PDB file of C-alpha atoms in Angstrom:
ATOM      1  CA  MET A   1       0.000   0.000   0.000  1.00 55.00           C
ATOM      2  CA  PRO A   2       1.314   3.503  -0.783  1.00 58.00           C
ATOM      3  CA  GLY A   3       3.053   5.122   2.165  1.00 53.00           C
ATOM      4  CA  GLU A   4       3.067   1.954   4.269  1.00 55.00           C
ATOM      5  CA  LYS A   5       6.090  -0.229   4.876  1.00 51.00           C
ATOM      6  CA  PHE A   6       5.680  -3.967   5.316  1.00 53.00           C
ATOM      7  CA  LYS A   7       8.282  -6.169   6.952  1.00 60.00           C
ATOM      8  CA  LYS A   8       8.577  -9.910   6.540  1.00 63.00           C
ATOM      9  CA  TYR A   9      10.246 -10.731   9.841  1.00 62.00           C
ATOM     10  CA  THR A  10       9.047  -9.046  13.014  1.00 69.00           C
ATOM     11  CA  LYS A  11       9.711  -9.898  16.630  1.00 71.00           C
ATOM     12  CA  GLU A  12       6.017  -9.472  17.420  1.00 75.00           C
ATOM     13  CA  LYS A  13       5.302 -12.789  15.706  1.00 83.00           C
ATOM     14  CA  ARG A  14       6.352 -16.111  17.200  1.00 87.00           C
ATOM     15  CA  ASN A  15       9.077 -17.817  15.242  1.00 90.00           C
ATOM     16  CA  ALA A  16       7.879 -21.123  13.784  1.00 91.00           C
ATOM     17  CA  ARG A  17      11.395 -22.477  14.239  1.00 91.00           C
ATOM     18  CA  GLU A  18      10.573 -22.816  17.949  1.00 90.00           C
ATOM     19  CA  LEU A  19       8.750 -25.975  16.940  1.00 95.00           C
ATOM     20  CA  PHE A  20      10.272 -27.119  13.655  1.00 96.00           C
ATOM     21  CA  LYS A  21      13.844 -27.115  14.961  1.00 95.00           C
ATOM     22  CA  LYS A  22      12.766 -30.038  17.211  1.00 96.00           C
ATOM     23  CA  VAL A  23      10.901 -32.036  14.541  1.00 97.00           C
ATOM     24  CA  VAL A  24      12.263 -35.180  12.899  1.00 98.00           C
ATOM     25  CA  ILE A  25      10.258 -36.389   9.900  1.00 98.00           C
ATOM     26  CA  VAL A  26      10.205 -40.154   9.328  1.00 97.00           C
ATOM     27  CA  GLN A  27       9.032 -40.677   5.760  1.00 97.00           C
ATOM     28  CA  MET A  28       8.295 -44.039   4.175  1.00 96.00           C
ATOM     29  CA  PRO A  29       9.686 -43.885   0.602  1.00 96.00           C
ATOM     30  CA  TYR A  30       7.406 -43.810  -2.412  1.00 95.00           C
ATOM     31  CA  LEU A  31       8.413 -46.786  -4.551  1.00 94.00           C
ATOM     32  CA  GLY A  32       7.296 -48.092  -7.933  1.00 90.00           C
ATOM     33  CA  GLU A  33       7.954 -46.691 -11.408  1.00 91.00           C
ATOM     34  CA  LYS A  34      11.320 -44.953 -11.210  1.00 90.00           C
ATOM     35  CA  ILE A  35      10.289 -41.645 -12.760  1.00 92.00           C
ATOM     36  CA  VAL A  36       7.378 -41.436 -10.314  1.00 93.00           C
ATOM     37  CA  CYS A  37       9.630 -42.288  -7.360  1.00 95.00           C
ATOM     38  CA  LYS A  38      11.859 -39.387  -8.312  1.00 95.00           C
ATOM     39  CA  ARG A  39       8.970 -36.948  -8.688  1.00 95.00           C
ATOM     40  CA  PHE A  40       7.573 -37.767  -5.259  1.00 96.00           C
ATOM     41  CA  GLY A  41      11.069 -37.600  -3.776  1.00 96.00           C
ATOM     42  CA  GLU A  42      11.453 -34.060  -5.098  1.00 97.00           C
ATOM     43  CA  ALA A  43       8.237 -32.952  -3.408  1.00 96.00           C
ATOM     44  CA  ILE A  44       9.253 -34.511  -0.100  1.00 97.00           C
ATOM     45  CA  GLY A  45      12.748 -33.015  -0.247  1.00 97.00           C
ATOM     46  CA  ARG A  46      11.305 -29.539  -0.876  1.00 97.00           C
ATOM     47  CA  ALA A  47       8.857 -29.880   1.989  1.00 96.00           C
ATOM     48  CA  ALA A  48      11.437 -31.039   4.546  1.00 97.00           C
ATOM     49  CA  GLN A  49      13.861 -28.268   3.588  1.00 97.00           C
ATOM     50  CA  GLY A  50      11.106 -25.677   3.384  1.00 96.00           C
ATOM     51  CA  PHE A  51      10.120 -26.227   7.006  1.00 96.00           C
ATOM     52  CA  GLU A  52      13.771 -26.493   8.097  1.00 96.00           C
ATOM     53  CA  VAL A  53      13.106 -29.572  10.212  1.00 97.00           C
ATOM     54  CA  LYS A  54      15.792 -31.090  12.396  1.00 97.00           C
ATOM     55  CA  GLU A  55      16.185 -34.215  10.229  1.00 98.00           C
ATOM     56  CA  LEU A  56      14.488 -36.190   7.467  1.00 98.00           C
ATOM     57  CA  ILE A  57      14.716 -39.968   7.884  1.00 98.00           C
ATOM     58  CA  ILE A  58      13.785 -42.072   4.860  1.00 98.00           C
ATOM     59  CA  ALA A  59      12.492 -45.276   6.404  1.00 97.00           C
ATOM     60  CA  PRO A  60      11.475 -48.377   4.396  1.00 96.00           C
ATOM     61  CA  LYS A  61       9.495 -50.918   6.394  1.00 95.00           C
ATOM     62  CA  GLU A  62      10.855 -53.972   4.547  1.00 94.00           C
ATOM     63  CA  LYS A  63      13.286 -55.059   1.861  1.00 95.00           C
ATOM     64  CA  VAL A  64      12.856 -52.798  -1.174  1.00 95.00           C
ATOM     65  CA  ASP A  65      14.174 -52.487  -4.717  1.00 96.00           C
ATOM     66  CA  ALA A  66      17.513 -50.676  -4.418  1.00 96.00           C
ATOM     67  CA  TYR A  67      17.156 -48.789  -7.701  1.00 96.00           C
ATOM     68  CA  GLU A  68      13.653 -47.565  -6.934  1.00 96.00           C
ATOM     69  CA  LEU A  69      14.903 -46.315  -3.563  1.00 97.00           C
ATOM     70  CA  MET A  70      17.892 -44.723  -5.296  1.00 97.00           C
ATOM     71  CA  GLU A  71      15.598 -42.755  -7.632  1.00 97.00           C
ATOM     72  CA  PHE A  72      13.465 -41.637  -4.715  1.00 97.00           C
ATOM     73  CA  ILE A  73      16.549 -40.389  -2.824  1.00 97.00           C
ATOM     74  CA  LYS A  74      17.820 -38.628  -5.954  1.00 97.00           C
ATOM     75  CA  GLY A  75      14.492 -36.822  -6.098  1.00 97.00           C
ATOM     76  CA  VAL A  76      14.747 -35.863  -2.419  1.00 97.00           C
ATOM     77  CA  LYS A  77      18.159 -34.312  -3.055  1.00 97.00           C
ATOM     78  CA  ILE A  78      16.971 -32.396  -6.115  1.00 97.00           C
ATOM     79  CA  GLY A  79      13.905 -31.033  -4.335  1.00 97.00           C
ATOM     80  CA  GLN A  80      15.829 -30.163  -1.198  1.00 97.00           C
ATOM     81  CA  HIS A  81      18.573 -28.248  -3.012  1.00 97.00           C
ATOM     82  CA  SER A  82      16.021 -26.462  -5.182  1.00 96.00           C
ATOM     83  CA  ARG A  83      14.277 -25.127  -2.080  1.00 96.00           C
ATOM     84  CA  TYR A  84      17.584 -24.390  -0.358  1.00 96.00           C
ATOM     85  CA  GLU A  85      18.705 -22.106  -3.195  1.00 95.00           C
ATOM     86  CA  ILE A  86      15.445 -20.153  -2.918  1.00 95.00           C
ATOM     87  CA  GLN A  87      15.834 -19.872   0.862  1.00 94.00           C
ATOM     88  CA  LYS A  88      19.351 -18.484   0.524  1.00 92.00           C
ATOM     89  CA  ARG A  89      18.008 -15.691  -1.664  1.00 92.00           C
ATOM     90  CA  ALA A  90      14.861 -15.050   0.350  1.00 90.00           C
ATOM     91  CA  TYR A  91      16.166 -14.984   3.939  1.00 88.00           C
ATOM     92  CA  PRO A  92      18.452 -12.349   5.425  1.00 87.00           C
ATOM     93  CA  PHE A  93      20.166 -14.993   7.570  1.00 86.00           C
ATOM     94  CA  GLU A  94      22.051 -18.245   7.102  1.00 89.00           C
ATOM     95  CA  ILE A  95      20.114 -21.373   6.121  1.00 90.00           C
ATOM     96  CA  LYS A  96      21.410 -24.918   6.543  1.00 93.00           C
ATOM     97  CA  LEU A  97      20.572 -28.044   4.590  1.00 96.00           C
ATOM     98  CA  VAL A  98      18.363 -30.461   6.516  1.00 97.00           C
ATOM     99  CA  PRO A  99      20.244 -33.720   7.272  1.00 97.00           C
ATOM    100  CA  VAL A 100      18.804 -36.665   5.295  1.00 98.00           C
ATOM    101  CA  THR A 101      19.394 -40.234   6.488  1.00 98.00           C
ATOM    102  CA  VAL A 102      18.110 -43.737   5.729  1.00 98.00           C
ATOM    103  CA  GLN A 103      17.062 -46.186   8.447  1.00 97.00           C
ATOM    104  CA  ASP A 104      14.729 -49.153   8.820  1.00 97.00           C
ATOM    105  CA  LEU A 105      11.305 -47.965  10.051  1.00 97.00           C
ATOM    106  CA  TYR A 106      11.153 -50.373  12.992  1.00 96.00           C
ATOM    107  CA  GLN A 107      14.669 -49.467  14.059  1.00 96.00           C
ATOM    108  CA  VAL A 108      13.714 -45.791  14.054  1.00 97.00           C
ATOM    109  CA  VAL A 109      10.892 -46.520  16.480  1.00 96.00           C
ATOM    110  CA  ARG A 110      13.199 -48.564  18.678  1.00 95.00           C
ATOM    111  CA  ASP A 111      15.848 -45.836  18.758  1.00 94.00           C
ATOM    112  CA  LYS A 112      13.481 -42.919  19.317  1.00 93.00           C
ATOM    113  CA  ARG A 113      11.339 -44.370  22.126  1.00 90.00           C
ATOM    114  CA  ARG A 114      13.476 -42.874  24.866  1.00 83.00           C
ATOM    115  CA  ASP A 115      14.991 -39.724  26.319  1.00 84.00           C
ATOM    116  CA  ASN A 116      12.100 -37.262  26.420  1.00 91.00           C
ATOM    117  CA  ARG A 117      10.940 -37.701  22.822  1.00 95.00           C
ATOM    118  CA  LEU A 118       7.414 -37.499  21.397  1.00 96.00           C
ATOM    119  CA  LEU A 119       6.270 -39.986  18.735  1.00 97.00           C
ATOM    120  CA  ILE A 120       3.370 -38.911  16.497  1.00 97.00           C
ATOM    121  CA  ILE A 121       1.841 -41.070  13.756  1.00 96.00           C
ATOM    122  CA  THR A 122      -0.507 -39.507  11.204  1.00 92.00           C
ATOM    123  CA  ASP A 123      -3.317 -41.915  10.281  1.00 91.00           C
ATOM    124  CA  PRO A 124      -7.085 -41.788   9.573  1.00 89.00           C
ATOM    125  CA  LYS A 125      -7.678 -44.120  12.529  1.00 89.00           C
ATOM    126  CA  GLY A 126      -6.272 -41.543  14.943  1.00 92.00           C
ATOM    127  CA  ASP A 127      -7.851 -38.838  17.084  1.00 93.00           C
ATOM    128  CA  GLU A 128      -9.046 -35.509  15.761  1.00 92.00           C
ATOM    129  CA  LEU A 129      -6.725 -32.665  16.712  1.00 91.00           C
ATOM    130  CA  SER A 130      -9.554 -30.740  18.346  1.00 89.00           C
ATOM    131  CA  LYS A 131      -9.964 -33.499  20.944  1.00 92.00           C
ATOM    132  CA  ILE A 132      -6.318 -33.734  21.978  1.00 94.00           C
ATOM    133  CA  LYS A 133      -4.967 -30.247  21.240  1.00 92.00           C
ATOM    134  CA  ASP A 134      -4.454 -29.100  24.847  1.00 93.00           C
ATOM    135  CA  LYS A 135      -2.456 -32.141  25.944  1.00 94.00           C
ATOM    136  CA  LEU A 136      -0.626 -32.234  22.616  1.00 95.00           C
ATOM    137  CA  ALA A 137       0.321 -28.547  22.875  1.00 94.00           C
ATOM    138  CA  TYR A 138       1.805 -29.185  26.326  1.00 94.00           C
ATOM    139  CA  ASP A 139       3.857 -32.130  25.064  1.00 95.00           C
ATOM    140  CA  LEU A 140       5.033 -30.229  21.983  1.00 95.00           C
ATOM    141  CA  ARG A 141       6.469 -27.572  24.293  1.00 93.00           C
ATOM    142  CA  LYS A 142       8.051 -29.922  26.805  1.00 93.00           C
ATOM    143  CA  LYS A 143       9.608 -32.686  24.698  1.00 94.00           C
ATOM    144  CA  ARG A 144      13.113 -32.118  23.388  1.00 94.00           C
ATOM    145  CA  GLU A 145      12.465 -33.935  20.092  1.00 97.00           C
ATOM    146  CA  ILE A 146       9.267 -34.592  18.129  1.00 97.00           C
ATOM    147  CA  ILE A 147       9.204 -37.492  15.687  1.00 98.00           C
ATOM    148  CA  VAL A 148       6.451 -37.404  13.057  1.00 97.00           C
ATOM    149  CA  PHE A 149       5.803 -40.547  10.986  1.00 97.00           C
ATOM    150  CA  CYS A 150       4.383 -40.166   7.477  1.00 94.00           C
ATOM    151  CA  GLY A 151       3.234 -43.046   5.281  1.00 91.00           C
ATOM    152  CA  SER A 152       3.530 -43.406   1.519  1.00 87.00           C
ATOM    153  CA  ARG A 153       0.968 -45.188  -0.691  1.00 82.00           C
ATOM    154  CA  GLU A 154       0.223 -47.273   2.377  1.00 83.00           C
ATOM    155  CA  GLY A 155       0.138 -46.004   5.909  1.00 88.00           C
ATOM    156  CA  ILE A 156       2.427 -46.639   8.849  1.00 93.00           C
ATOM    157  CA  PRO A 157       2.114 -50.329   9.885  1.00 94.00           C
ATOM    158  CA  ARG A 158      -0.583 -50.830  12.514  1.00 93.00           C
ATOM    159  CA  GLY A 159       1.811 -52.801  14.681  1.00 94.00           C
ATOM    160  CA  LEU A 160       3.702 -49.594  15.461  1.00 95.00           C
ATOM    161  CA  PHE A 161       0.654 -47.751  16.757  1.00 95.00           C
ATOM    162  CA  ARG A 162       1.118 -49.056  20.282  1.00 95.00           C
ATOM    163  CA  PHE A 163       4.500 -47.314  20.489  1.00 95.00           C
ATOM    164  CA  ALA A 164       3.181 -43.881  19.500  1.00 96.00           C
ATOM    165  CA  ASP A 165       2.336 -41.160  22.002  1.00 96.00           C
ATOM    166  CA  TYR A 166      -0.269 -39.785  19.598  1.00 96.00           C
ATOM    167  CA  ILE A 167      -2.057 -41.081  16.520  1.00 95.00           C
ATOM    168  CA  VAL A 168      -3.544 -38.067  14.761  1.00 94.00           C
ATOM    169  CA  ASP A 169      -6.187 -37.830  12.046  1.00 92.00           C
ATOM    170  CA  LEU A 170      -5.350 -34.526  10.379  1.00 89.00           C
ATOM    171  CA  ALA A 171      -8.470 -34.363   8.174  1.00 87.00           C
ATOM    172  CA  PRO A 172     -11.271 -36.824   9.068  1.00 88.00           C
ATOM    173  CA  HIS A 173     -12.801 -38.698   6.124  1.00 87.00           C
ATOM    174  CA  MET A 174      -9.957 -37.582   3.843  1.00 85.00           C
ATOM    175  CA  THR A 175      -6.716 -39.202   2.710  1.00 81.00           C
ATOM    176  CA  PHE A 176      -3.693 -37.042   1.898  1.00 80.00           C
ATOM    177  CA  ALA A 177      -1.502 -37.542  -1.131  1.00 84.00           C
ATOM    178  CA  THR A 178       2.028 -38.612  -0.189  1.00 87.00           C
ATOM    179  CA  GLU A 179       3.552 -35.244  -1.102  1.00 89.00           C
ATOM    180  CA  HIS A 180       1.064 -33.398   1.121  1.00 92.00           C
ATOM    181  CA  ALA A 181       1.723 -35.353   4.318  1.00 92.00           C
ATOM    182  CA  ILE A 182       4.680 -33.317   5.610  1.00 95.00           C
ATOM    183  CA  PRO A 183       3.180 -29.837   5.026  1.00 95.00           C
ATOM    184  CA  ALA A 184      -0.220 -30.911   6.373  1.00 94.00           C
ATOM    185  CA  ALA A 185       1.246 -32.440   9.526  1.00 94.00           C
ATOM    186  CA  LEU A 186       3.617 -29.585  10.322  1.00 96.00           C
ATOM    187  CA  ILE A 187       1.121 -26.806   9.681  1.00 95.00           C
ATOM    188  CA  ALA A 188      -1.435 -28.602  11.853  1.00 95.00           C
ATOM    189  CA  LEU A 189       1.093 -29.057  14.677  1.00 96.00           C
ATOM    190  CA  TRP A 190       2.156 -25.422  14.444  1.00 96.00           C
ATOM    191  CA  GLY A 191      -1.495 -24.395  14.722  1.00 93.00           C
ATOM    192  CA  VAL A 192      -1.762 -26.336  17.983  1.00 94.00           C
ATOM    193  CA  TYR A 193       1.610 -25.199  19.293  1.00 94.00           C
ATOM    194  CA  SER A 194       1.186 -21.517  18.437  1.00 91.00           C
ATOM    195  CA  GLN A 195      -2.039 -21.241  20.457  1.00 84.00           C
ATOM    196  CA  SER A 196      -0.248 -22.426  23.590  1.00 71.00           C
ATOM    197  CA  PRO A 197       1.455 -19.994  25.988  1.00 69.00           C
ATOM    198  CA  ASN A 198       4.871 -18.831  24.862  1.00 66.00           C
ATOM    199  CA  GLN A 199       7.016 -20.186  27.678  1.00 57.00           C
ATOM    200  CA  ASP A 200      10.370 -20.294  25.937  1.00 53.00           C
ATOM    201  CA  SER A 201      13.286 -18.931  27.877  1.00 44.00           C
ATOM    202  CA  GLU A 202      14.857 -15.627  26.956  1.00 46.00           C
ATOM    203  CA  GLU A 203      17.954 -17.512  25.776  1.00 47.00           C
ATOM    204  CA  GLU A 204      15.865 -19.564  23.317  1.00 48.00           C
ATOM    205  CA  LYS A 205      14.133 -16.438  22.032  1.00 51.00           C
ATOM    206  CA  THR A 206      17.469 -14.707  21.548  1.00 51.00           C
ATOM    207  CA  GLU A 207      18.878 -17.711  19.662  1.00 52.00           C
ATOM    208  CA  LEU A 208      15.871 -17.943  17.357  1.00 52.00           C
ATOM    209  CA  ASN A 209      15.602 -14.236  16.637  1.00 54.00           C
ATOM    210  CA  SER A 210      19.277 -13.308  16.457  1.00 53.00           C
ATOM    211  CA  ASN A 211      19.281 -13.782  12.688  1.00 51.00           C
ATOM    212  CA  ASP A 212      15.687 -12.720  12.040  1.00 51.00           C
ATOM    213  CA  GLU A 213      16.490  -9.037  11.845  1.00 46.00           C
ATOM    214  CA  GLU A 214      13.976  -6.726  10.218  1.00 42.00           C
ATOM    215  CA  LEU A 215      14.671  -6.078   6.557  1.00 39.00           C
TER     216      LEU A 215
END
């Protein structure tokens, strides 16, 4: 608007990195036709980098075709670096590439079920966010790491449900496409988290905002 100055980054708004810096995405790979694997990998790589999560773990649940997995990982790298280049131009502060690793899905659950971590599985059989938002908001603030499991073509195996702290139905009566799972889950969690009291320490606020200077 004429005569009015808009600023992208202001200290009056909570920094979404409060939450996303603690989030680990566990993504089952999309496998099948190689060109399709690569396309879905690109979308997932862009999403993980776009939200600047702590880590992206690509987690097959069983033995898979090595070349299909290779194409999927190639796509992840392409999508991630594409988003990273945009971030470097768009942000007035340093951006880092999200670490990407590969690990068996069941081993991820085994490793992460300890040390003040929160395990969240997204699945249509879960609870609506509106029914668990208060308790979930508390846990999102208190846990040092939040692990979010996203399926691909098929959901997370039912046998793992008993190990999850929360099973969440993000949109009742709807099924998300694979490439939409990460954005849908993280935006929904931020909506819950951002409505909770801001109880971060002054040190955490300083760390998060030190680079977010007004343009």
